[in-house]
Short mmCIF file of C-alpha atoms and ligand atoms in Angstrom, two decimals:
data_model
loop_
_atom_site.label_atom_id
_atom_site.label_comp_id
_atom_site.label_asym_id
_atom_site.label_seq_id
_atom_site.Cartn_x
_atom_site.Cartn_y
_atom_site.Cartn_z
CA MET A 1 118.29 70.20 151.58
CA SER A 2 116.87 73.79 152.78
CA LEU A 3 113.45 74.68 151.62
CA GLN A 4 111.84 78.10 150.46
CA PHE A 5 108.30 78.29 150.07
CA GLU A 6 106.66 81.27 148.26
CA ARG A 7 103.13 82.40 147.72
CA VAL A 8 102.36 84.63 144.67
CA ASP A 9 99.51 85.36 142.69
CA VAL A 10 101.37 84.99 139.31
CA LEU A 11 104.61 83.00 138.76
CA ILE A 12 106.07 83.70 135.35
CA ILE A 13 108.63 81.58 134.19
CA GLY A 14 111.31 83.51 131.99
CA ALA A 15 112.72 86.67 131.86
CA GLY A 16 112.77 87.87 128.24
CA LEU A 17 110.14 89.87 126.58
CA ALA A 18 107.35 87.78 126.71
CA ALA A 19 107.86 87.37 130.61
CA VAL A 20 108.46 91.42 131.38
CA THR A 21 105.45 92.18 128.79
CA VAL A 22 102.97 90.16 131.01
CA ALA A 23 104.50 91.31 134.42
CA LEU A 24 104.22 95.23 133.10
CA HIS A 25 100.72 94.54 132.13
CA LEU A 26 99.20 92.75 134.97
CA PRO A 27 97.32 94.85 137.82
CA ARG A 28 99.37 96.51 140.32
CA THR A 29 97.47 94.91 142.92
CA LEU A 30 98.58 91.09 141.97
CA ASN A 31 101.33 89.72 143.88
CA VAL A 32 103.72 88.62 140.68
CA LEU A 33 107.24 86.37 140.95
CA LEU A 34 108.93 86.66 137.68
CA VAL A 35 111.98 83.73 137.86
CA ALA A 36 114.89 83.81 135.66
CA LYS A 37 117.23 80.58 135.19
CA HIS A 38 120.51 82.49 135.07
CA GLU A 39 120.96 86.52 134.93
CA VAL A 40 117.71 88.23 134.01
CA THR A 41 119.67 89.38 130.83
CA SER A 42 120.50 85.60 129.93
CA ALA A 43 117.54 85.64 127.49
CA ASN A 44 117.24 85.58 123.74
CA SER A 45 114.97 88.78 123.64
CA ASP A 46 118.39 90.57 124.81
CA LEU A 47 120.53 89.22 121.83
CA ALA A 48 118.02 90.46 119.37
CA GLN A 49 119.52 92.39 117.05
CA GLY A 50 117.05 93.35 113.95
CA GLY A 51 114.69 94.70 115.70
CA ILE A 52 110.46 94.80 116.05
CA ALA A 53 108.40 94.44 112.72
CA SER A 54 105.51 96.44 112.14
CA SER A 55 102.90 98.49 109.99
CA TYR A 56 102.93 101.65 112.29
CA LEU A 57 104.12 103.33 109.41
CA GLU A 58 101.71 102.15 106.79
CA PRO A 59 98.27 102.90 105.73
CA SER A 60 97.33 99.34 106.86
CA SER A 61 98.57 96.01 108.46
CA VAL A 62 97.60 94.26 105.05
CA ASP A 63 101.15 94.05 103.50
CA HIS A 64 102.73 93.23 106.68
CA GLU A 65 99.81 90.28 106.84
CA ARG A 66 100.66 89.04 103.45
CA ASP A 67 104.59 88.84 104.03
CA THR A 68 103.88 86.82 107.34
CA LEU A 69 101.60 84.48 105.84
CA VAL A 70 103.85 84.13 102.69
CA ALA A 71 107.35 83.44 104.79
CA SER A 72 105.10 80.90 106.82
CA LYS A 73 104.57 78.86 103.54
CA LEU A 74 100.76 79.62 103.96
CA ALA A 75 100.94 77.23 107.24
CA ALA A 76 100.42 80.51 109.45
CA VAL A 77 97.00 80.79 111.22
CA PRO A 78 95.24 83.75 109.44
CA ASP A 79 93.36 84.91 112.29
CA ARG A 80 96.48 85.21 114.51
CA VAL A 81 98.52 86.72 112.04
CA TYR A 82 95.72 89.37 111.76
CA THR A 83 95.95 89.76 115.51
CA LEU A 84 99.59 89.89 115.53
CA VAL A 85 100.08 92.44 112.62
CA GLU A 86 97.10 94.67 113.55
CA GLU A 87 97.68 94.88 117.09
CA GLY A 88 101.54 95.28 116.52
CA ARG A 89 100.73 98.56 114.40
CA THR A 90 100.36 100.24 117.85
CA ALA A 91 103.65 98.50 119.64
CA ILE A 92 105.78 100.53 118.58
CA GLN A 93 104.03 103.88 120.76
CA GLU A 94 103.31 101.51 123.46
CA LEU A 95 106.57 100.38 123.84
CA GLU A 96 107.83 104.25 123.58
CA ARG A 97 105.54 105.21 126.45
CA PHE A 98 107.41 102.71 128.44
CA GLY A 99 110.26 104.82 127.66
CA VAL A 100 112.21 102.84 124.75
CA VAL A 101 113.84 105.28 122.21
CA PHE A 102 113.77 103.77 118.61
CA ASP A 103 116.58 104.90 116.20
CA ARG A 104 115.98 107.85 114.12
CA ASP A 105 117.50 109.78 110.88
CA ALA A 106 116.54 112.81 109.19
CA THR A 107 113.37 111.47 107.67
CA GLY A 108 111.92 110.09 110.79
CA TYR A 109 112.15 106.44 112.30
CA ALA A 110 114.93 104.67 110.83
CA VAL A 111 113.58 101.48 109.79
CA GLY A 112 115.14 98.57 108.14
CA ARG A 113 114.32 95.80 106.09
CA GLU A 114 115.04 92.07 106.51
CA GLY A 115 114.29 88.75 104.47
CA ALA A 116 110.86 88.22 102.83
CA HIS A 117 109.32 91.64 103.91
CA GLY A 118 108.33 93.66 101.09
CA MET A 119 109.11 97.29 102.33
CA ASN A 120 111.26 98.75 105.35
CA ARG A 121 109.42 98.14 108.60
CA ILE A 122 111.51 96.89 111.37
CA PHE A 123 112.29 99.15 114.03
CA HIS A 124 115.56 99.37 115.90
CA ALA A 125 117.35 100.57 118.75
CA GLY A 126 121.13 101.05 119.57
CA GLY A 127 121.55 100.10 115.71
CA ASP A 128 121.86 96.35 116.02
CA GLU A 129 121.48 96.12 119.81
CA THR A 130 117.71 96.66 119.76
CA GLY A 131 117.01 93.37 122.39
CA ARG A 132 119.41 94.75 124.68
CA HIS A 133 118.16 98.55 124.80
CA VAL A 134 114.56 97.36 124.77
CA MET A 135 114.78 94.90 127.77
CA ALA A 136 116.73 97.41 129.75
CA THR A 137 114.23 99.97 129.48
CA LEU A 138 111.39 97.81 130.18
CA ARG A 139 112.77 95.92 133.14
CA ARG A 140 113.51 98.99 134.64
CA GLN A 141 109.84 99.67 134.32
CA LEU A 142 108.50 96.57 136.32
CA PRO A 143 106.42 97.94 139.02
CA ASP A 144 106.83 97.15 142.73
CA ASN A 145 104.32 94.19 142.62
CA VAL A 146 106.39 92.21 140.57
CA THR A 147 109.27 90.74 142.38
CA VAL A 148 112.08 89.33 140.03
CA MET A 149 114.50 86.36 141.13
CA GLU A 150 117.38 84.92 139.17
CA HIS A 151 119.07 81.58 139.21
CA VAL A 152 116.09 79.86 139.67
CA LEU A 153 115.50 77.06 137.95
CA ILE A 154 112.01 75.28 137.54
CA ASP A 155 111.99 71.76 137.05
CA THR A 156 108.10 70.43 138.05
CA LEU A 157 104.34 72.42 137.55
CA THR A 158 102.20 71.01 140.32
CA LYS A 159 98.63 70.72 139.81
CA SER A 160 95.28 70.38 142.05
CA ASP A 161 91.77 69.56 141.34
CA GLY A 162 93.05 69.74 137.04
CA ARG A 163 94.12 73.45 137.65
CA VAL A 164 98.05 74.31 137.81
CA SER A 165 98.47 75.52 141.33
CA GLY A 166 102.47 76.19 141.28
CA ALA A 167 105.82 75.13 140.47
CA THR A 168 108.63 73.47 142.40
CA GLY A 169 112.47 74.09 141.52
CA PHE A 170 115.73 75.41 142.93
CA ASN A 171 116.56 78.93 143.87
CA GLY A 172 120.33 78.77 143.82
CA GLU A 173 120.56 75.33 145.54
CA THR A 174 117.74 75.92 147.66
CA ARG A 175 114.52 73.65 146.92
CA LEU A 176 111.82 76.19 146.17
CA HIS A 177 108.01 75.62 146.28
CA VAL A 178 105.93 78.21 144.75
CA GLN A 179 102.26 78.42 145.10
CA ALA A 180 100.58 80.11 142.35
CA GLY A 181 96.97 81.32 141.39
CA ALA A 182 98.15 80.93 137.50
CA VAL A 183 101.77 80.22 136.15
CA VAL A 184 102.97 81.45 132.84
CA LEU A 185 105.67 79.76 130.72
CA ALA A 186 107.92 82.33 129.27
CA THR A 187 110.87 79.93 128.72
CA GLY A 188 111.85 80.59 125.37
CA GLY A 189 112.75 78.50 122.77
CA ILE A 190 115.25 75.35 122.49
CA GLY A 191 118.43 76.68 120.64
CA GLY A 192 120.77 76.22 123.61
CA LEU A 193 120.18 72.56 123.57
CA ILE A 194 122.90 72.69 120.71
CA ASP A 195 126.21 74.73 120.46
CA TRP A 196 125.73 75.58 117.19
CA THR A 197 122.89 78.28 117.86
CA SER A 198 122.34 82.02 117.76
CA ASN A 199 120.20 81.58 121.27
CA CYS A 200 121.41 81.52 124.91
CA ARG A 201 122.87 78.60 126.03
CA SER A 202 120.18 78.38 128.80
CA VAL A 203 117.41 78.44 126.37
CA THR A 204 117.03 74.63 126.67
CA GLY A 205 112.64 73.94 126.16
CA ASP A 206 112.37 73.49 129.53
CA GLY A 207 108.78 74.97 129.11
CA LEU A 208 107.76 72.48 126.70
CA VAL A 209 108.55 69.60 129.10
CA LEU A 210 106.91 71.20 132.18
CA ALA A 211 103.95 71.96 130.24
CA GLU A 212 103.53 68.37 128.60
CA SER A 213 103.98 66.96 132.02
CA VAL A 214 100.75 68.42 133.28
CA GLY A 215 98.92 67.49 130.24
CA ALA A 216 99.26 70.48 127.95
CA ARG A 217 99.47 69.67 124.29
CA LEU A 218 102.26 70.30 122.13
CA THR A 219 102.03 71.61 118.45
CA ASN A 220 104.38 71.38 115.30
CA LEU A 221 107.41 70.71 117.23
CA SER A 222 109.16 69.91 114.02
CA ARG A 223 108.89 73.27 112.64
CA ILE A 224 112.45 74.54 113.61
CA GLN A 225 114.12 77.30 111.93
CA PHE A 226 117.90 77.71 111.17
CA HIS A 227 119.10 81.38 110.70
CA PRO A 228 121.27 81.91 107.16
CA THR A 229 124.11 84.03 108.84
CA LEU A 230 125.81 83.19 111.78
CA LEU A 231 129.52 84.41 112.19
CA ALA A 232 132.02 81.23 111.18
CA VAL A 233 134.13 81.31 114.20
CA ASP A 234 134.48 79.07 117.02
CA SER A 235 131.81 80.84 119.12
CA PRO A 236 128.38 81.56 116.97
CA HIS A 237 127.23 84.87 117.14
CA LEU A 238 124.13 86.32 114.82
CA VAL A 239 124.93 87.95 111.93
CA THR A 240 121.61 90.08 111.56
CA GLU A 241 119.65 89.98 108.49
CA ALA A 242 119.26 93.76 108.94
CA LEU A 243 122.74 93.81 107.20
CA ARG A 244 121.72 92.34 104.08
CA GLY A 245 118.62 94.88 104.32
CA ALA A 246 121.08 97.69 104.07
CA GLY A 247 122.63 96.42 101.30
CA ALA A 248 125.02 93.01 101.92
CA THR A 249 125.25 90.42 99.89
CA LEU A 250 126.18 86.56 100.04
CA VAL A 251 128.90 85.80 98.31
CA ASP A 252 131.42 82.96 97.19
CA THR A 253 135.16 82.97 97.55
CA SER A 254 135.38 84.06 93.94
CA GLY A 255 132.92 86.97 94.80
CA ASN A 256 129.79 85.54 93.03
CA HIS A 257 126.54 86.44 94.79
CA VAL A 258 125.42 83.08 96.10
CA MET A 259 121.57 83.99 96.26
CA GLY A 260 121.42 85.21 92.57
CA GLN A 261 119.30 82.58 91.17
CA HIS A 262 116.33 83.71 93.54
CA PRO A 263 114.23 87.01 92.35
CA LEU A 264 114.93 88.05 96.30
CA GLY A 265 118.55 87.64 96.04
CA SER A 266 120.20 87.85 99.66
CA LEU A 267 116.76 89.14 100.96
CA ALA A 268 114.95 85.89 100.16
CA PRO A 269 112.91 83.96 102.88
CA ARG A 270 115.08 82.91 105.73
CA ASP A 271 114.66 78.95 105.44
CA GLU A 272 115.49 79.40 101.62
CA VAL A 273 118.79 81.13 102.22
CA ALA A 274 119.68 78.70 105.05
CA ARG A 275 119.23 75.88 102.94
CA THR A 276 121.06 77.30 99.95
CA LEU A 277 124.02 78.02 102.22
CA THR A 278 123.83 74.95 103.74
CA ASN A 279 124.11 72.86 100.15
CA HIS A 280 126.95 75.12 99.15
CA VAL A 281 129.98 73.51 98.43
CA GLY A 282 132.92 76.12 100.32
CA PRO A 283 132.94 79.49 102.47
CA VAL A 284 130.24 82.06 102.29
CA TYR A 285 130.48 85.45 103.09
CA LEU A 286 128.57 88.59 103.74
CA ASP A 287 130.18 91.19 101.18
CA THR A 288 129.27 94.75 103.08
CA SER A 289 130.98 97.03 100.53
CA ARG A 290 127.59 98.62 99.61
CA VAL A 291 126.39 99.09 103.24
CA GLU A 292 126.57 102.66 104.19
CA ARG A 293 127.58 103.89 107.64
CA LEU A 294 128.47 100.18 109.05
CA ASP A 295 129.74 101.47 112.18
CA GLU A 296 127.19 103.54 113.11
CA ARG A 297 124.24 101.16 111.96
CA PHE A 298 125.96 97.75 113.18
CA PRO A 299 128.02 98.55 116.04
CA LYS A 300 127.76 95.39 118.01
CA LEU A 301 128.94 93.54 114.43
CA VAL A 302 131.41 95.78 114.26
CA ALA A 303 132.90 94.99 117.61
CA THR A 304 132.16 91.59 117.37
CA CYS A 305 134.42 91.30 114.00
CA ASP A 306 137.11 93.10 115.38
CA ALA A 307 137.35 91.04 118.40
CA HIS A 308 137.93 88.08 116.03
CA GLY A 309 140.13 89.61 113.90
CA ILE A 310 137.60 89.60 111.07
CA ASP A 311 137.60 91.82 108.03
CA ILE A 312 134.24 93.66 108.13
CA ARG A 313 134.20 94.25 104.61
CA ARG A 314 133.69 90.56 104.19
CA ILE A 315 132.21 88.39 106.71
CA PRO A 316 132.53 84.67 107.06
CA VAL A 317 128.88 83.33 107.64
CA ARG A 318 126.98 79.81 108.16
CA PRO A 319 123.71 78.88 109.28
CA GLY A 320 122.41 78.04 112.75
CA LEU A 321 119.72 76.91 114.69
CA HIS A 322 117.82 79.93 115.72
CA PHE A 323 113.95 79.62 116.16
CA HIS A 324 111.13 77.41 117.49
CA MET A 325 108.21 78.06 115.36
CA GLY A 326 106.37 75.13 117.45
CA GLY A 327 105.57 74.78 120.88
CA VAL A 328 103.00 74.85 123.59
CA ASP A 329 99.77 75.15 121.83
CA VAL A 330 97.75 78.08 122.93
CA ASP A 331 94.41 80.27 122.38
CA ALA A 332 94.79 83.67 120.95
CA TYR A 333 95.01 84.66 124.70
CA GLY A 334 97.76 82.64 125.56
CA ARG A 335 95.81 79.97 127.31
CA THR A 336 96.69 76.11 127.19
CA LYS A 337 94.27 73.69 127.92
CA VAL A 338 95.03 73.19 131.20
CA ALA A 339 93.16 75.60 133.33
CA GLY A 340 95.99 77.91 135.15
CA LEU A 341 98.65 77.42 132.80
CA TYR A 342 99.46 80.16 130.08
CA ALA A 343 102.21 80.29 127.36
CA VAL A 344 103.75 83.09 125.38
CA GLY A 345 106.78 84.14 123.40
CA GLU A 346 108.79 81.38 121.65
CA VAL A 347 107.78 78.45 123.98
CA ALA A 348 104.24 78.82 122.86
CA ASP A 349 102.85 78.10 119.37
CA THR A 350 100.65 80.84 118.79
CA GLY A 351 100.15 80.03 115.13
CA VAL A 352 101.66 82.94 113.70
CA HIS A 353 104.78 81.61 112.23
CA GLY A 354 103.63 78.73 110.24
CA LYS A 355 106.47 76.81 108.68
CA ASN A 356 109.11 79.54 108.54
CA ARG A 357 108.91 82.50 110.71
CA LEU A 358 109.29 86.18 109.12
CA ALA A 359 111.99 88.22 110.32
CA SER A 360 111.37 90.68 113.10
CA ASN A 361 108.05 89.20 113.98
CA SER A 362 109.26 87.27 117.49
CA LEU A 363 109.63 90.64 119.91
CA LEU A 364 106.39 91.54 118.20
CA GLU A 365 104.85 88.45 118.93
CA CYS A 366 106.06 88.87 122.44
CA TRP A 367 104.44 92.03 123.16
CA VAL A 368 101.09 91.66 121.29
CA PHE A 369 100.34 88.20 122.69
CA GLY A 370 101.93 89.01 126.21
CA LYS A 371 99.34 91.66 126.21
CA ARG A 372 96.91 89.28 126.06
CA VAL A 373 97.75 87.04 128.25
CA ALA A 374 97.64 89.51 130.87
CA ALA A 375 94.43 90.91 130.15
CA THR A 376 92.44 87.66 130.15
CA MET A 377 94.35 85.92 133.21
CA THR A 378 91.74 84.40 135.80
CA LEU A 379 93.45 83.42 138.81
CA GLU A 380 92.41 80.65 141.25
CA GLU A 381 94.09 79.11 144.35
CA LYS A 382 94.45 75.61 144.70
CA PRO A 383 95.78 73.57 147.50
CA PHE A 384 99.92 73.20 146.41
CA THR A 385 100.36 69.50 146.88
CA VAL A 386 104.39 68.67 145.70
CA ASN A 387 104.82 65.35 143.93
CA GLU A 388 108.01 63.70 144.57
CA THR A 389 110.50 64.81 141.45
CA THR A 390 112.71 62.46 140.02
CA VAL A 391 115.66 63.12 137.73
CA PHE A 392 118.04 61.42 135.17
CA GLU A 393 120.88 59.78 137.04
CA VAL A 394 123.49 61.02 134.29
CA SER A 395 127.19 61.61 134.90
CA ASP A 396 128.70 65.15 133.39
CA ASP A 397 130.55 62.92 130.87
CA LEU A 398 127.48 60.99 129.72
CA PHE A 399 125.21 64.16 129.37
CA GLY A 400 128.08 65.78 127.52
CA ARG A 401 127.86 62.81 125.16
CA TYR A 402 124.02 63.01 124.68
CA ARG A 403 124.41 66.85 124.26
CA GLN A 404 126.72 66.08 121.47
CA GLN A 405 124.61 63.78 119.84
CA ILE A 406 121.42 66.31 120.19
CA GLY A 407 123.74 68.32 118.07
CA GLU A 408 124.04 65.83 115.33
CA TRP A 409 120.79 65.77 114.51
CA LEU A 410 119.24 68.97 115.43
CA THR A 411 120.54 70.14 111.96
CA ILE A 412 118.75 71.59 108.97
CA SER A 413 119.39 68.01 107.65
CA PRO A 414 118.45 65.88 110.11
CA GLN A 415 119.14 61.97 109.83
CA LEU A 416 116.88 59.85 111.11
CA GLY A 417 119.08 56.93 112.11
CA LYS A 418 120.67 59.53 114.50
CA ILE A 419 117.67 60.19 115.96
CA VAL A 420 116.68 56.81 116.25
CA SER A 421 120.00 56.17 118.17
CA PHE A 422 119.31 59.28 120.54
CA LEU A 423 115.97 57.72 121.54
CA GLU A 424 116.95 54.78 122.20
CA ASN A 425 120.35 55.62 124.21
CA THR A 426 118.34 58.15 126.42
CA GLN A 427 115.11 55.62 126.66
CA GLN A 428 116.06 53.52 129.79
CA LEU A 429 118.12 55.83 132.08
CA PRO A 430 117.81 55.47 135.42
CA ARG A 431 115.67 57.80 137.63
CA THR A 432 116.94 59.11 141.17
CA LYS A 433 114.89 60.86 143.83
CA HIS A 434 118.53 62.63 144.98
CA VAL A 435 117.40 65.92 143.09
CA THR A 436 120.11 68.29 142.26
CA ARG A 437 119.79 71.66 140.55
CA GLN A 438 122.34 70.05 137.79
CA LEU A 439 121.02 66.92 137.42
CA SER A 440 117.14 68.75 136.91
CA GLU A 441 118.71 71.15 134.58
CA GLN A 442 119.97 68.30 132.43
CA THR A 443 117.40 66.17 132.77
CA LEU A 444 115.12 68.95 131.31
CA SER A 445 117.35 69.28 128.50
CA ILE A 446 117.28 65.66 127.20
CA GLU A 447 113.61 65.44 128.23
CA ALA A 448 113.18 68.34 125.72
CA ALA A 449 115.29 66.84 123.07
CA ARG A 450 113.32 63.71 123.17
CA LEU A 451 110.32 65.43 122.55
CA LEU A 452 111.72 67.26 119.92
CA ALA A 453 113.19 63.92 118.29
CA ARG A 454 109.84 61.85 118.84
CA ALA A 455 108.00 64.50 116.96
CA MET A 456 110.99 64.66 114.20
CA MET A 457 110.33 60.70 113.87
CA ARG A 458 106.31 61.32 113.54
CA THR A 459 107.14 63.82 111.02
CA GLU A 460 109.10 61.84 108.73
CA ASP A 461 106.91 58.92 109.08
CA GLY A 462 103.29 59.98 108.61
CA TYR A 463 103.22 63.83 108.25
CA GLU A 464 103.74 64.05 104.61
CA GLN A 465 102.82 67.33 104.21
CA ASP A 466 105.17 68.59 106.69
CA ARG A 467 108.32 67.23 104.65
CA PHE A 468 107.84 70.06 101.90
CA ALA A 469 108.83 73.18 103.98
CA ARG A 470 109.74 72.17 107.10
CA THR A 471 112.61 74.38 107.61
CA ALA A 472 114.69 71.70 109.59
CA ASP A 473 114.44 69.30 106.78
CA GLY A 474 116.97 68.95 104.23
CA ILE A 475 115.27 66.18 102.36
CA SER A 476 114.66 67.31 99.17
CA THR A 477 111.16 66.61 97.44
C1 SIN B 501 118.07 88.99 113.00
O1 SIN B 501 118.70 90.13 113.01
O2 SIN B 501 118.69 88.84 111.49
C2 SIN B 501 117.47 88.17 113.80
C3 SIN B 501 115.95 88.94 113.74
C4 SIN B 501 114.77 87.78 113.92
O3 SIN B 501 115.14 86.50 114.03
O4 SIN B 501 114.01 88.11 113.67
#
């Protein structure tokens, strides 16, 4: 197998907003390598619809802070939430300085509203194509010291003298070794482990496995968020919560308001809406008859519905896997407990989301904490010693069966028995030194799913307090 060797100051694994924010804010004197597993645009950030929450237009961040804490079931870490919302006040201006153009109307910024926000504070671009616009603009601004490589799979982190010293993986099918003074995990969440998700299929928890392998701590892995409204067609698409913020309501086949009993109606916190819809018997629709200028404000949704022959006035929806609140434990500057290793964005557990992330706080988190990582990063070159990598020897067919099993327990109502069988079935998998890119990718997915499964088991067994609000937990208490 051919081998490629790179020596850089900083290796950033991932290509979404967290990765790009770090890259944009590192000193230009550093040699930075940013690697994307597939195309750079295969990142969840590119799919973001609703937008970026910020109290930029409010007298203070107090209300945004309260809404974030309440949505989190008071499980978010107050100091970190303060950092998020307070530093998030300037995010809109900062993004504009990089060329991002947010939507405006006759009154100024056309801020929208989403579930559990007490007011309109969601900034968006291109209607419901915020992620695509923001990411395309920011990627154009990446300076010359940042090299972007696509189709790079990182499967192993290397460590020397207690410090992460680089990584190995594949560039296409070529074995790749990267020596780095620091490594940033910005690999996103776990949604791609199953089919019924709003996420890109390539986002499969790699960062969790890499972090754990070098001794970083993983926290709150069982905190998983389901989005109430994915389009109920064969291939899932997100139907943005901003549509409900603009007046759409969730109705049953007879037109009755499904969230009618909740004081916030269809704009109740995301986990509560998702749970109600999961327990609802019969189809649920978004009634958009009261949404004004639908074509102009939600062009992506209109095009998607057209493509599927769906009547835009009555959109069939069902919940799906959306976001991972838990992840790699980091401090307020994205530092893991392993020297030289940072984590940012959805892969990290910054503590800002608690048990349920407030809508449109995720892009904000990427920006605020990405800047912090860049501002505090320390570099140290250590000898690059490669450990032998082994992978699971699984056939395509067997891997397909494991994926199907994961889809059966990684749900809003996980069943202990299914988790146990998955863990048992994958416990004794044979390993091989004949590492191929495909086996590496499949191994990372299986290992990530095993980490999640074990965390869910622990929650069921011991951590009773988590059972009351875990958004992946269908057990009513
Ligand atoms: C949405 O547009 O509904 C998703 C926004 C988010 O997950 O924050």
